[in-house]
Amino acid sequence: MPQNCCFSVDWGRVTAVSPETAIIETENLTKMFKDVVAVDDLNLQISKGEIFGLVGPDGAGKTTTIRLLVAILDPDSGWAKVDGYDTVREPEPIKSRIGYMAQQFNLYGDLSVWENLNFFADVFEITGQERSERIERLLNFARLNEFRDRRAAHLSGGMQKKLALACTLIHTPDIIYLDEPTTGVDPVSRREFWDILTELHLDGITLFISTPYMDEAERCSRVGLMNDGKLIVCDRPEKIKRMISGELITLWPSDMRRALPLILDLDGVLEVQTYGDQLRIFAEDAAEIDSRIRDTLSEASIDILDMRRTQPRMEEAFISLIQHQRVEAEEAAS
Amino acid sequence: MINWRRVLSVMRKEWWHITRDKMSFFLLIVSPMLILITFGYAFSIDITNVGIGIYDQDLSPLSRRYINQLHSTDALRLEAFPENMQDVDRLLMRGDVKAVVIIPRGFARDLQSGDTAAVQVIVDGTNPNTAGHAIQHIGAHTENFAAKQMEAQLRRAGYTASLEAPIDLRIRPWYNPSLRYTVSMIPALVGVVLAVPAMAASLALSREREWGTLEGLIATPIGRFELILGKLIPYVLTGMLSVPLCVLTAVYLYNVTFQGSFLLYMLLALLFLFATMSIAMLISVFIKSQQAAIMASMMIFLFSGFFMSGLLIPFALMGPLLQMEALLLPTTHFVIISRSIFVKGAGLTELRGFAIALLGIGILSFVLTSLMFKKKL
């Protein structure tokens, strides 16, 4: 498993990362909370204009990573640079160049949409004609124009997220960090939110997004998978999907519980993941194993409701990669 | 380096928070007056009209005159006339009277023959304040009565000299001629209750921490000095509205005359609110939750305010360690300022030291707050 994979892969259509164009850069970045290592030896390089997705389960260290990168948390060791500025020694220049949308709704609920935007415009020293123009533009952009006088606390979840995004954009930052921006948002608002993010991406803004959703990860130009504070893999989505070894078969057996151990025992099966009533089987040779699965299950008188070759998605890839990391960690411990 | 536009913007935002949150508004403006009204009664009762009983065993014209003397002022009120010792016992036990004066048989005879007549006073010592009051006034009336008797006897014996003491002692209490307790306590209490608005200020940062808005704010280029100053000013200015409310309550509800300059009072109250609210901000930096911040500021501003500021325990009676602590407390200085302006009509010249102390405490706490507040999680 490549640990510092970001240095060694071919970026394809994404601009090649060199220290000159890396807008976010970390080296051995580590943050501990008492005995827990929240971020473990993180090495990351993100180039200008990327949509970088940080994916991983809850507690993987995504939020801590973002907090380290927006310079509101200091690392225990290692360093991070944003736009060339060190997050510990020069946090203030960083803060005027970035926008940060925290996971928790962090606007003033007792202030109206317009008052919130206005306040952040003042904080970022946007004045005069420019200020009113930008506020109008952002209200349209976030589709909040008709809610300008509504208190932020009385907006729906999706609208609150859009307002928060608008507030982080008021000073036209070079980089925006979004910590799980669509968690708890309905699918329609989520799609709309991503349309907005795509527009920003096309404007050349660097986006750093953490998300637990795999479909969102697929929309990023590059994805880093985090687990237990470690960056397990970091690459373009299609490359990550190709990282899992073997071919994928999806099987719907009539009796999941009995079928699972039988299939795990078969030679040539690399890995089995369960999804509701389905088994996702990774095998060295899908065509070859097909008949053996049929034989084994009919011997045990388990019916096959359906079985077909499928393309691995991000989700299978991540579960596979996380499982491999756990096994490795256990082996290293013993 | 300070961007005043940002300070103004934070001020306006805080003003919106204060006016849109009933709790803050109440704490800042109304609560000092309410505390003054409720606690004022407890602190301001001048003892008058203490009920006493008279057990007159003599039933003579002279004993009648003595009794008239006893209730010639409103200090004592003749409540009951027991006719035996069981009655006396019952009256005291039930608390109907705080003292019983027993005039024994032969009172008039002894007086007229020039002998010393005896009078017994039994006092309910349960409450030393009322007991002391009863003793003092019964004693004074009795001496007065005895002096008149002696003069009358001398006159009868042919002497015309009046009984004048060799030293003519004339005590004139200035500023509070009738030595009313209220006149001293209410202005001091005004000083203590005006620290209550600071409790609202102690929420200024912890509230944003709980809302999660602080995390967003520290990720912006806003300066910590700008943030703290922007938060402090609206609280101080809003708190100033409670000052005239409290002064009016003292003057119209408790009939305390305001002798000094109201303008000076407002000016020094401004310094006082600046000092208390800077301390409240400092609390807010260290204490993370709103509840804990309210508890801590209550300890400092209410409890210490009542017990350490010189309101209840005179400053001179405190031990040296406690005195040092008390001097760090802005309330101690403002209680003296409030009393002096209210009762004596003191001016800035006399109060300069206290004003400087308040300014010093305020600036020190403000600078500490700005330095201690880190734009980090």
Short mmCIF file of C-alpha atoms in Angstrom, two decimals, chain B residues 74-318:
data_model
loop_
_atom_site.label_atom_id
_atom_site.label_comp_id
_atom_site.label_asym_id
_atom_site.label_seq_id
_atom_site.Cartn_x
_atom_site.Cartn_y
_atom_site.Cartn_z
CA ASP B 74 -42.28 56.76 67.91
CA ALA B 75 -39.23 54.70 68.87
CA LEU B 76 -41.31 52.60 71.24
CA ARG B 77 -44.91 51.52 71.00
CA LEU B 78 -46.95 50.51 74.02
CA GLU B 79 -48.30 47.18 72.95
CA ALA B 80 -49.64 45.49 76.08
CA PHE B 81 -50.22 45.96 79.78
CA PRO B 82 -49.66 42.60 81.44
CA GLU B 83 -51.02 42.22 84.96
CA ASN B 84 -48.91 39.37 86.24
CA MET B 85 -45.62 37.60 85.53
CA GLN B 86 -47.37 34.82 83.57
CA ASP B 87 -48.65 37.46 81.14
CA VAL B 88 -45.15 38.92 80.84
CA ASP B 89 -43.76 35.48 80.08
CA ARG B 90 -46.44 34.75 77.50
CA LEU B 91 -46.05 38.11 75.70
CA LEU B 92 -42.29 37.72 75.35
CA MET B 93 -42.53 34.09 74.35
CA ARG B 94 -45.04 34.83 71.63
CA GLY B 95 -42.98 37.78 70.46
CA ASP B 96 -45.84 40.23 70.88
CA VAL B 97 -43.44 42.59 72.65
CA LYS B 98 -39.66 42.85 72.49
CA ALA B 99 -39.30 44.18 76.06
CA VAL B 100 -41.36 44.56 79.20
CA VAL B 101 -40.87 47.40 81.67
CA ILE B 102 -41.82 46.41 85.22
CA ILE B 103 -42.61 49.29 87.58
CA PRO B 104 -42.63 47.85 91.11
CA ARG B 105 -45.00 48.79 93.90
CA GLY B 106 -43.61 51.81 95.80
CA PHE B 107 -42.12 53.45 92.71
CA ALA B 108 -43.82 56.81 93.38
CA ARG B 109 -43.20 56.65 97.11
CA ASP B 110 -39.48 55.98 96.69
CA LEU B 111 -39.11 58.77 94.18
CA GLN B 112 -40.94 61.30 96.28
CA SER B 113 -39.01 60.43 99.41
CA GLY B 114 -35.76 60.89 97.58
CA ASP B 115 -34.83 57.23 97.62
CA THR B 116 -33.69 55.39 94.54
CA ALA B 117 -36.61 53.81 92.80
CA ALA B 118 -36.10 50.55 90.93
CA VAL B 119 -37.39 49.74 87.45
CA GLN B 120 -36.85 46.36 85.84
CA VAL B 121 -36.64 45.85 82.07
CA ILE B 122 -36.85 42.35 80.62
CA VAL B 123 -35.64 42.23 77.00
CA ASP B 124 -36.07 39.57 74.35
CA GLY B 125 -32.46 38.99 73.30
CA THR B 126 -33.31 36.77 70.34
CA ASN B 127 -32.71 39.62 67.91
CA PRO B 128 -29.90 41.80 69.24
CA ASN B 129 -30.82 44.62 66.85
CA THR B 130 -34.32 45.18 68.21
CA ALA B 131 -33.18 44.37 71.77
CA GLY B 132 -30.45 46.99 71.51
CA HIS B 133 -32.91 49.49 70.12
CA ALA B 134 -35.36 48.85 72.99
CA ILE B 135 -32.62 49.08 75.64
CA GLN B 136 -31.25 52.30 74.18
CA HIS B 137 -34.59 54.06 74.04
CA ILE B 138 -35.98 52.82 77.36
CA GLY B 139 -32.69 53.90 78.94
CA ALA B 140 -32.76 57.35 77.37
CA HIS B 141 -36.37 57.98 78.36
CA THR B 142 -35.75 56.80 81.91
CA GLU B 143 -32.74 59.08 82.36
CA ASN B 144 -34.74 61.96 80.98
CA PHE B 145 -37.56 61.21 83.37
CA ALA B 146 -35.19 60.83 86.32
CA ALA B 147 -33.56 64.18 85.56
CA LYS B 148 -36.93 65.92 85.56
CA GLN B 149 -37.79 64.31 88.87
CA MET B 150 -34.55 65.44 90.41
CA GLU B 151 -35.10 69.02 89.23
CA ALA B 152 -38.58 69.02 90.70
CA GLN B 153 -37.27 67.75 94.05
CA LEU B 154 -34.52 70.35 94.16
CA ARG B 155 -37.06 73.04 93.43
CA ARG B 156 -39.23 71.77 96.23
CA ALA B 157 -36.24 71.86 98.53
CA GLY B 158 -35.71 75.52 97.64
CA TYR B 159 -32.89 75.26 95.16
CA THR B 160 -33.42 77.03 91.88
CA ALA B 161 -30.34 75.76 90.08
CA SER B 162 -31.15 73.80 86.98
CA LEU B 163 -29.29 70.63 86.29
CA GLU B 164 -26.78 71.44 83.63
CA ALA B 165 -23.95 69.10 82.85
CA PRO B 166 -20.47 70.60 83.08
CA ILE B 167 -19.79 69.61 79.46
CA ASP B 168 -22.34 70.55 76.86
CA LEU B 169 -21.96 67.69 74.42
CA ARG B 170 -23.71 68.36 71.15
CA ILE B 171 -23.45 65.60 68.55
CA ARG B 172 -24.48 66.59 65.06
CA PRO B 173 -24.29 63.82 62.49
CA TRP B 174 -23.50 65.50 59.17
CA TYR B 175 -24.75 64.24 55.78
CA ASN B 176 -27.27 61.93 57.45
CA PRO B 177 -28.56 63.93 60.44
CA SER B 178 -31.14 61.40 61.57
CA LEU B 179 -28.61 58.57 61.14
CA ARG B 180 -31.04 56.70 58.92
CA TYR B 181 -29.76 53.26 58.06
CA THR B 182 -31.45 53.49 54.65
CA VAL B 183 -29.47 56.56 53.69
CA SER B 184 -26.26 54.60 54.10
CA MET B 185 -27.36 51.22 52.75
CA ILE B 186 -29.32 52.04 49.61
CA PRO B 187 -26.55 54.00 47.82
CA ALA B 188 -24.12 51.19 48.67
CA LEU B 189 -26.57 48.62 47.36
CA VAL B 190 -26.91 50.60 44.13
CA GLY B 191 -23.16 50.17 43.76
CA VAL B 192 -23.43 46.41 44.22
CA VAL B 193 -26.38 45.82 41.89
CA LEU B 194 -24.78 47.81 39.08
CA ALA B 195 -22.26 44.96 38.83
CA VAL B 196 -25.04 42.63 37.68
CA PRO B 197 -24.98 43.76 34.00
CA ALA B 198 -21.44 42.39 33.86
CA MET B 199 -22.93 38.91 34.20
CA ALA B 200 -24.41 39.34 30.73
CA ALA B 201 -21.02 40.35 29.37
CA SER B 202 -19.47 37.17 30.72
CA LEU B 203 -21.56 35.31 28.14
CA ALA B 204 -20.23 37.33 25.22
CA LEU B 205 -17.52 34.87 24.18
CA SER B 206 -18.78 31.64 25.72
CA ARG B 207 -22.07 32.03 23.87
CA GLU B 208 -20.28 32.22 20.53
CA ARG B 209 -18.19 29.25 21.53
CA GLU B 210 -21.35 27.23 22.20
CA TRP B 211 -23.03 28.44 19.02
CA GLY B 212 -19.98 27.35 17.03
CA THR B 213 -19.69 30.83 15.54
CA LEU B 214 -16.38 31.46 17.26
CA GLU B 215 -14.75 28.73 15.17
CA GLY B 216 -15.75 30.55 12.00
CA LEU B 217 -14.71 33.91 13.41
CA ILE B 218 -11.19 32.85 14.39
CA ALA B 219 -10.66 31.55 10.86
CA THR B 220 -11.08 35.12 9.57
CA PRO B 221 -8.48 37.91 9.71
CA ILE B 222 -10.34 39.76 12.49
CA GLY B 223 -7.95 41.00 15.20
CA ARG B 224 -8.51 39.74 18.73
CA PHE B 225 -8.30 43.30 20.07
CA GLU B 226 -10.95 44.37 17.56
CA LEU B 227 -13.17 41.48 18.58
CA ILE B 228 -12.87 42.03 22.34
CA LEU B 229 -13.29 45.81 22.10
CA GLY B 230 -16.23 45.43 19.74
CA LYS B 231 -17.91 43.11 22.18
CA LEU B 232 -17.13 45.16 25.29
CA ILE B 233 -18.41 48.57 24.19
CA PRO B 234 -22.07 47.64 23.49
CA TYR B 235 -22.33 45.85 26.82
CA VAL B 236 -20.93 48.84 28.72
CA LEU B 237 -23.19 51.29 26.91
CA THR B 238 -26.31 49.15 27.33
CA GLY B 239 -25.44 48.59 30.97
CA MET B 240 -25.32 52.37 31.43
CA LEU B 241 -29.08 52.47 30.89
CA SER B 242 -29.53 50.65 34.18
CA VAL B 243 -27.72 53.41 36.11
CA PRO B 244 -30.46 56.10 35.99
CA LEU B 245 -33.08 53.42 36.68
CA CYS B 246 -31.29 52.45 39.89
CA VAL B 247 -30.70 56.05 40.98
CA LEU B 248 -34.37 56.91 40.41
CA THR B 249 -35.42 53.84 42.42
CA ALA B 250 -33.18 54.90 45.30
CA VAL B 251 -34.49 58.46 45.26
CA TYR B 252 -38.20 57.85 44.74
CA LEU B 253 -38.78 54.47 46.34
CA TYR B 254 -36.39 54.70 49.27
CA ASN B 255 -36.43 58.48 49.73
CA VAL B 256 -32.66 58.79 49.67
CA THR B 257 -31.67 62.32 48.69
CA PHE B 258 -29.16 62.50 45.85
CA GLN B 259 -26.76 65.20 47.04
CA GLY B 260 -24.02 65.14 44.41
CA SER B 261 -23.67 65.61 40.68
CA PHE B 262 -25.58 63.10 38.57
CA LEU B 263 -23.20 63.70 35.68
CA LEU B 264 -20.24 62.73 37.83
CA TYR B 265 -22.14 59.67 39.01
CA MET B 266 -22.76 58.59 35.41
CA LEU B 267 -19.12 59.18 34.52
CA LEU B 268 -17.83 57.06 37.40
CA ALA B 269 -20.48 54.41 36.73
CA LEU B 270 -19.09 54.23 33.18
CA LEU B 271 -15.65 53.49 34.61
CA PHE B 272 -17.19 50.95 36.97
CA LEU B 273 -19.04 49.14 34.17
CA PHE B 274 -15.88 49.18 32.06
CA ALA B 275 -13.97 47.54 34.93
CA THR B 276 -16.60 44.89 35.78
CA MET B 277 -17.27 44.03 32.16
CA SER B 278 -13.59 43.70 31.34
CA ILE B 279 -13.36 41.21 34.20
CA ALA B 280 -16.42 39.45 32.79
CA MET B 281 -14.70 39.23 29.38
CA LEU B 282 -11.65 37.73 31.04
CA ILE B 283 -13.89 35.10 32.66
CA SER B 284 -15.40 34.45 29.25
CA VAL B 285 -11.98 33.72 27.77
CA PHE B 286 -11.17 31.06 30.33
CA ILE B 287 -14.55 29.51 31.03
CA LYS B 288 -15.87 27.62 28.08
CA SER B 289 -19.57 27.09 28.78
CA GLN B 290 -22.24 29.72 29.29
CA GLN B 291 -23.52 28.13 32.48
CA ALA B 292 -20.11 27.99 34.10
CA ALA B 293 -19.45 31.58 33.04
CA ILE B 294 -22.69 32.75 34.66
CA MET B 295 -21.84 30.87 37.86
CA ALA B 296 -18.35 32.34 38.02
CA SER B 297 -19.51 35.88 37.40
CA MET B 298 -22.25 35.43 40.00
CA MET B 299 -19.61 34.44 42.55
CA ILE B 300 -17.50 37.46 41.73
CA PHE B 301 -20.09 40.13 41.17
CA LEU B 302 -22.98 39.13 43.44
CA PHE B 303 -21.56 37.19 46.38
CA SER B 304 -18.26 39.00 46.65
CA GLY B 305 -20.16 42.18 45.89
CA PHE B 306 -22.40 41.69 48.88
CA PHE B 307 -19.86 40.40 51.35
CA MET B 308 -16.53 41.91 50.36
CA SER B 309 -17.38 45.32 49.00
CA GLY B 310 -17.96 46.99 52.35
CA LEU B 311 -21.72 46.87 51.93
CA LEU B 312 -22.33 44.58 54.88
CA ILE B 313 -18.96 44.24 56.55
CA PRO B 314 -17.13 47.54 56.95
CA PHE B 315 -13.87 47.51 55.02
CA ALA B 316 -11.91 48.47 58.16
CA LEU B 317 -13.02 45.28 59.92
CA MET B 318 -11.65 42.95 57.23
#
